[in-house]
Amino acid sequence: MERFFHAPGRGAYFEGWYFKLQTRGGETLALIPALHQDAAARRSASLQVITREGSWWLEYPEAEFGASAERLRIRAGANIFTEKGLRVSADAPGLRLRGAVGFGAFTRLVSDIMGPFRFLPGMECSHGVISMTHALEGALSINGRTLDFTGGTGYIETDRGRSFPRAYLWAQCAWGGHSGFMLSAATIPLPLGGFTGCICALVHGGHEYRLATYRGARVEHWSGGGAVVSQGRWLLTAQLLGSGARTLRAPVRGSMGRTVHESVGTQLRLRLMRGGETVVEHTDECAGFEYSGGD
């Protein structure tokens, strides 16, 4: 059974959920509620807000956080996130955010994106995709400006563990109402060494294409400009064409003490080929992209 919240034990731990919203006109906004516990078992919660124009951090005591394991339901302060939609009321220096957005039916992957990796002991971070794409209805007001998300597109994923990987790349986009893409590559430390692993899903034309280390995929190249992944006769290229990254906080041993940079609405070109023939090709203007370390 799918679990939406795993709850921390005694050691360092974090768990966060990434809700991305984009309007029909190409405006984008992401909301990241999270629970974190440091090595001394001190717990707190947070909400991060990111747009093309800026990013904001809001912190809440543990008592103002709640989550359900059986269904998607998260509360951080006065902000509520469920499978039906979200309702936000958030204030921070330079930020006033209000409104509600409803979600349509989720586009789910055929199986867990982590595959057998989810059983590996000692994993720093585990990733989950809740919805590759879904319809939106509603609006948010941010600093007096209204973003109408009706007819737009949403995406939801989750991460949990102790720390983000030392080096990683993440890219995501959704388009056309039924197509979605996500790619993550990272250094994976293990007790007896480590490796560079990747997970990737592309939903398009009623098909799900998956490239992953557990299916024999190799990361041929990755950098701040994108990635190239091969798997048998398949070749995926994701090329960053835009910029505009904003700062976010990321977990290190449960504490949100690391600064990373994410573009929430940038230009990304992706191409999936099989045996030299193009299967899917798309350039997106509202892609998410994040990179730290690598070669």
Tab-separated table of C-alpha atoms in Angstrom, residues 5 20 22 72 93 95-96 101 135 149 172 176 191 209 232 234 254:
chain	number	residue	atom	x	y	z
A	5	PHE	CA	3.935	9.879	5.456
A	20	LYS	CA	4.152	22.572	-8.472
A	22	GLN	CA	1.526	26.280	-13.536
A	72	LEU	CA	-2.235	12.668	1.033
A	93	PRO	CA	9.005	39.145	4.939
A	95	LEU	CA	5.467	37.473	1.011
A	96	ARG	CA	1.706	37.454	1.413
A	101	VAL	CA	-6.528	25.454	-5.853
A	135	ALA	CA	-5.594	19.525	-13.907
A	149	PHE	CA	-4.511	28.272	-12.213
A	172	GLN	CA	10.673	18.116	-14.369
A	176	GLY	CA	-0.565	19.220	-22.889
A	191	PRO	CA	28.581	1.352	3.250
A	209	TYR	CA	8.738	5.284	-20.569
A	232	GLY	CA	20.073	-0.295	-24.068
A	234	TRP	CA	17.231	4.121	-25.514
A	254	GLY	CA	17.736	16.267	9.195
